[in-house]
Amino acid sequence: QVQLVESGGGLVQPGGSLRLSCVASGSIFSINVMGWYRQAPGKQRELVAAIRSRGRYNYADSVKGRFTISRDNAKNTVYLQMNSLKPEDTAVYYCYVSGDTGAYWGQGTQVTVSS
């Protein structure tokens, strides 16, 4: 069993910043991909950013230059630093981890960008 615990969501004004964190624990010993997806009301879940074990990064075009993903392998933790937030970034953000025992999702954390 693998657990993903997310934190850091909330309400922020346009132009503001938030930092999301996700800690993976349990029966996962070799993590390949750690990333973040988001789902806005009425829309499909989409990839925001992902980082692979060899340091390869993927970002959605809509967040390039504003969001930064990073990971701490020793802590099995992935972070998403979100700067210059826009109202269209409003969504539930989900942590995603895949490794030797399968793929896992967090419960989601709400990010709301509004004045």
PDB file of N, CA, C and O in Angstrom, residues 48-84:
ATOM      1  N   VAL A  48       0.257  18.801 -15.343  1.00  0.00           N
ATOM      2  CA  VAL A  48       0.831  20.123 -15.076  1.00  0.00           C
ATOM      3  C   VAL A  48       2.351  20.063 -15.215  1.00  0.00           C
ATOM      4  O   VAL A  48       2.956  20.827 -15.956  1.00  0.00           O
ATOM      5  N   ALA A  49       2.959  19.126 -14.484  1.00  0.00           N
ATOM      6  CA  ALA A  49       4.407  18.988 -14.525  1.00  0.00           C
ATOM      7  C   ALA A  49       4.783  17.617 -13.992  1.00  0.00           C
ATOM      8  O   ALA A  49       4.081  17.064 -13.137  1.00  0.00           O
ATOM      9  N   ALA A  50       5.884  17.076 -14.510  1.00  0.00           N
ATOM     10  CA  ALA A  50       6.366  15.786 -14.044  1.00  0.00           C
ATOM     11  C   ALA A  50       7.882  15.767 -14.098  1.00  0.00           C
ATOM     12  O   ALA A  50       8.501  16.474 -14.911  1.00  0.00           O
ATOM     13  N   ILE A  51       8.469  14.977 -13.221  1.00  0.00           N
ATOM     14  CA  ILE A  51       9.912  14.827 -13.189  1.00  0.00           C
ATOM     15  C   ILE A  51      10.239  13.344 -13.061  1.00  0.00           C
ATOM     16  O   ILE A  51       9.646  12.640 -12.243  1.00  0.00           O
ATOM     17  N   ARG A  52      11.172  12.888 -13.888  1.00  0.00           N
ATOM     18  CA  ARG A  52      11.550  11.488 -13.890  1.00  0.00           C
ATOM     19  C   ARG A  52      12.821  11.278 -13.092  1.00  0.00           C
ATOM     20  O   ARG A  52      13.531  12.245 -12.785  1.00  0.00           O
ATOM     21  N   SER A  53      13.093  10.048 -12.798  1.00  0.00           N
ATOM     22  CA  SER A  53      14.206   9.728 -11.913  1.00  0.00           C
ATOM     23  C   SER A  53      15.539  10.195 -12.475  1.00  0.00           C
ATOM     24  O   SER A  53      16.464  10.461 -11.728  1.00  0.00           O
ATOM     25  N   ARG A  54      15.671  10.294 -13.790  1.00  0.00           N
ATOM     26  CA  ARG A  54      16.927  10.744 -14.383  1.00  0.00           C
ATOM     27  C   ARG A  54      16.934  12.244 -14.630  1.00  0.00           C
ATOM     28  O   ARG A  54      17.779  12.739 -15.369  1.00  0.00           O
ATOM     29  N   GLY A  55      15.975  12.967 -14.015  1.00  0.00           N
ATOM     30  CA  GLY A  55      15.987  14.419 -14.099  1.00  0.00           C
ATOM     31  C   GLY A  55      15.316  15.005 -15.313  1.00  0.00           C
ATOM     32  O   GLY A  55      15.476  16.187 -15.584  1.00  0.00           O
ATOM     33  N   ARG A  56      14.574  14.221 -16.080  1.00  0.00           N
ATOM     34  CA  ARG A  56      13.835  14.769 -17.210  1.00  0.00           C
ATOM     35  C   ARG A  56      12.554  15.422 -16.723  1.00  0.00           C
ATOM     36  O   ARG A  56      11.866  14.886 -15.860  1.00  0.00           O
ATOM     37  N   TYR A  57      12.255  16.571 -17.291  1.00  0.00           N
ATOM     38  CA  TYR A  57      11.100  17.346 -16.874  1.00  0.00           C
ATOM     39  C   TYR A  57      10.084  17.470 -18.006  1.00  0.00           C
ATOM     40  O   TYR A  57      10.449  17.535 -19.179  1.00  0.00           O
ATOM     41  N   ASN A  58       8.826  17.535 -17.618  1.00  0.00           N
ATOM     42  CA  ASN A  58       7.749  17.856 -18.550  1.00  0.00           C
ATOM     43  C   ASN A  58       6.867  18.923 -17.909  1.00  0.00           C
ATOM     44  O   ASN A  58       6.526  18.807 -16.729  1.00  0.00           O
ATOM     45  N   TYR A  59       6.513  19.929 -18.670  1.00  0.00           N
ATOM     46  CA  TYR A  59       5.608  20.977 -18.201  1.00  0.00           C
ATOM     47  C   TYR A  59       4.519  21.201 -19.235  1.00  0.00           C
ATOM     48  O   TYR A  59       4.774  21.160 -20.444  1.00  0.00           O
ATOM     49  N   ALA A  60       3.331  21.484 -18.757  1.00  0.00           N
ATOM     50  CA  ALA A  60       2.282  21.944 -19.657  1.00  0.00           C
ATOM     51  C   ALA A  60       2.677  23.313 -20.194  1.00  0.00           C
ATOM     52  O   ALA A  60       3.274  24.125 -19.478  1.00  0.00           O
ATOM     53  N   ASP A  61       2.347  23.580 -21.440  1.00  0.00           N
ATOM     54  CA  ASP A  61       2.707  24.866 -22.036  1.00  0.00           C
ATOM     55  C   ASP A  61       2.145  26.033 -21.239  1.00  0.00           C
ATOM     56  O   ASP A  61       2.774  27.088 -21.132  1.00  0.00           O
ATOM     57  N   SER A  62       0.980  25.837 -20.657  1.00  0.00           N
ATOM     58  CA  SER A  62       0.307  26.927 -19.950  1.00  0.00           C
ATOM     59  C   SER A  62       1.003  27.333 -18.656  1.00  0.00           C
ATOM     60  O   SER A  62       0.705  28.397 -18.108  1.00  0.00           O
ATOM     61  N   VAL A  63       1.925  26.500 -18.162  1.00  0.00           N
ATOM     62  CA  VAL A  63       2.583  26.826 -16.889  1.00  0.00           C
ATOM     63  C   VAL A  63       4.083  27.050 -17.039  1.00  0.00           C
ATOM     64  O   VAL A  63       4.751  27.415 -16.064  1.00  0.00           O
ATOM     65  N   LYS A  64       4.606  26.843 -18.227  1.00  0.00           N
ATOM     66  CA  LYS A  64       6.047  27.025 -18.432  1.00  0.00           C
ATOM     67  C   LYS A  64       6.468  28.445 -18.078  1.00  0.00           C
ATOM     68  O   LYS A  64       5.803  29.410 -18.453  1.00  0.00           O
ATOM     69  N   GLY A  65       7.557  28.550 -17.330  1.00  0.00           N
ATOM     70  CA  GLY A  65       8.056  29.847 -16.907  1.00  0.00           C
ATOM     71  C   GLY A  65       7.423  30.356 -15.626  1.00  0.00           C
ATOM     72  O   GLY A  65       7.890  31.340 -15.053  1.00  0.00           O
ATOM     73  N   ARG A  66       6.353  29.703 -15.178  1.00  0.00           N
ATOM     74  CA  ARG A  66       5.681  30.141 -13.944  1.00  0.00           C
ATOM     75  C   ARG A  66       5.756  29.078 -12.841  1.00  0.00           C
ATOM     76  O   ARG A  66       5.851  29.416 -11.666  1.00  0.00           O
ATOM     77  N   PHE A  67       5.680  27.813 -13.230  1.00  0.00           N
ATOM     78  CA  PHE A  67       5.699  26.720 -12.257  1.00  0.00           C
ATOM     79  C   PHE A  67       7.039  25.984 -12.333  1.00  0.00           C
ATOM     80  O   PHE A  67       7.618  25.840 -13.415  1.00  0.00           O
ATOM     81  N   THR A  68       7.476  25.485 -11.183  1.00  0.00           N
ATOM     82  CA  THR A  68       8.702  24.693 -11.122  1.00  0.00           C
ATOM     83  C   THR A  68       8.460  23.448 -10.288  1.00  0.00           C
ATOM     84  O   THR A  68       8.005  23.547  -9.138  1.00  0.00           O
ATOM     85  N   ILE A  69       8.778  22.303 -10.860  1.00  0.00           N
ATOM     86  CA  ILE A  69       8.653  21.044 -10.123  1.00  0.00           C
ATOM     87  C   ILE A  69      10.028  20.617  -9.643  1.00  0.00           C
ATOM     88  O   ILE A  69      11.041  20.828 -10.330  1.00  0.00           O
ATOM     89  N   SER A  70      10.060  20.040  -8.446  1.00  0.00           N
ATOM     90  CA  SER A  70      11.312  19.524  -7.907  1.00  0.00           C
ATOM     91  C   SER A  70      10.987  18.325  -7.018  1.00  0.00           C
ATOM     92  O   SER A  70       9.839  18.126  -6.629  1.00  0.00           O
ATOM     93  N   ARG A  71      12.006  17.540  -6.735  1.00  0.00           N
ATOM     94  CA  ARG A  71      11.789  16.375  -5.883  1.00  0.00           C
ATOM     95  C   ARG A  71      12.974  16.172  -4.952  1.00  0.00           C
ATOM     96  O   ARG A  71      14.111  16.519  -5.283  1.00  0.00           O
ATOM     97  N   ASP A  72      12.654  15.605  -3.810  1.00  0.00           N
ATOM     98  CA  ASP A  72      13.665  15.224  -2.833  1.00  0.00           C
ATOM     99  C   ASP A  72      13.592  13.709  -2.711  1.00  0.00           C
ATOM    100  O   ASP A  72      12.689  13.169  -2.067  1.00  0.00           O
ATOM    101  N   ASN A  73      14.521  13.013  -3.345  1.00  0.00           N
ATOM    102  CA  ASN A  73      14.462  11.555  -3.387  1.00  0.00           C
ATOM    103  C   ASN A  73      14.606  10.933  -1.996  1.00  0.00           C
ATOM    104  O   ASN A  73      13.988   9.910  -1.705  1.00  0.00           O
ATOM    105  N   ALA A  74      15.399  11.544  -1.167  1.00  0.00           N
ATOM    106  CA  ALA A  74      15.613  11.001   0.177  1.00  0.00           C
ATOM    107  C   ALA A  74      14.331  11.043   1.000  1.00  0.00           C
ATOM    108  O   ALA A  74      14.143  10.207   1.895  1.00  0.00           O
ATOM    109  N   LYS A  75      13.467  11.990   0.695  1.00  0.00           N
ATOM    110  CA  LYS A  75      12.215  12.143   1.446  1.00  0.00           C
ATOM    111  C   LYS A  75      11.006  11.647   0.671  1.00  0.00           C
ATOM    112  O   LYS A  75       9.868  11.800   1.132  1.00  0.00           O
ATOM    113  N   ASN A  76      11.225  11.110  -0.535  1.00  0.00           N
ATOM    114  CA  ASN A  76      10.102  10.681  -1.399  1.00  0.00           C
ATOM    115  C   ASN A  76       9.060  11.786  -1.522  1.00  0.00           C
ATOM    116  O   ASN A  76       7.851  11.545  -1.421  1.00  0.00           O
ATOM    117  N   THR A  77       9.530  12.985  -1.745  1.00  0.00           N
ATOM    118  CA  THR A  77       8.660  14.161  -1.780  1.00  0.00           C
ATOM    119  C   THR A  77       8.828  14.902  -3.097  1.00  0.00           C
ATOM    120  O   THR A  77       9.946  15.047  -3.595  1.00  0.00           O
ATOM    121  N   VAL A  78       7.700  15.356  -3.622  1.00  0.00           N
ATOM    122  CA  VAL A  78       7.718  16.183  -4.821  1.00  0.00           C
ATOM    123  C   VAL A  78       7.042  17.515  -4.490  1.00  0.00           C
ATOM    124  O   VAL A  78       6.079  17.559  -3.720  1.00  0.00           O
ATOM    125  N   TYR A  79       7.587  18.574  -5.061  1.00  0.00           N
ATOM    126  CA  TYR A  79       7.093  19.928  -4.814  1.00  0.00           C
ATOM    127  C   TYR A  79       6.661  20.568  -6.138  1.00  0.00           C
ATOM    128  O   TYR A  79       7.194  20.250  -7.198  1.00  0.00           O
ATOM    129  N   LEU A  80       5.728  21.486  -6.030  1.00  0.00           N
ATOM    130  CA  LEU A  80       5.347  22.300  -7.177  1.00  0.00           C
ATOM    131  C   LEU A  80       5.286  23.749  -6.718  1.00  0.00           C
ATOM    132  O   LEU A  80       4.385  24.124  -5.969  1.00  0.00           O
ATOM    133  N   GLN A  81       6.254  24.523  -7.138  1.00  0.00           N
ATOM    134  CA  GLN A  81       6.265  25.955  -6.839  1.00  0.00           C
ATOM    135  C   GLN A  81       5.496  26.658  -7.942  1.00  0.00           C
ATOM    136  O   GLN A  81       5.861  26.550  -9.123  1.00  0.00           O
ATOM    137  N   MET A  82       4.454  27.353  -7.557  1.00  0.00           N
ATOM    138  CA  MET A  82       3.585  28.015  -8.526  1.00  0.00           C
ATOM    139  C   MET A  82       3.656  29.518  -8.299  1.00  0.00           C
ATOM    140  O   MET A  82       3.266  30.006  -7.242  1.00  0.00           O
ATOM    141  N   ASN A  83       4.172  30.224  -9.294  1.00  0.00           N
ATOM    142  CA  ASN A  83       4.285  31.679  -9.236  1.00  0.00           C
ATOM    143  C   ASN A  83       3.406  32.324 -10.300  1.00  0.00           C
ATOM    144  O   ASN A  83       2.976  31.655 -11.246  1.00  0.00           O
ATOM    145  N   SER A  84       3.172  33.601 -10.143  1.00  0.00           N
ATOM    146  CA  SER A  84       2.370  34.358 -11.112  1.00  0.00           C
ATOM    147  C   SER A  84       1.061  33.643 -11.431  1.00  0.00           C
ATOM    148  O   SER A  84       0.684  33.470 -12.597  1.00  0.00           O
TER     149      SER A  84
END
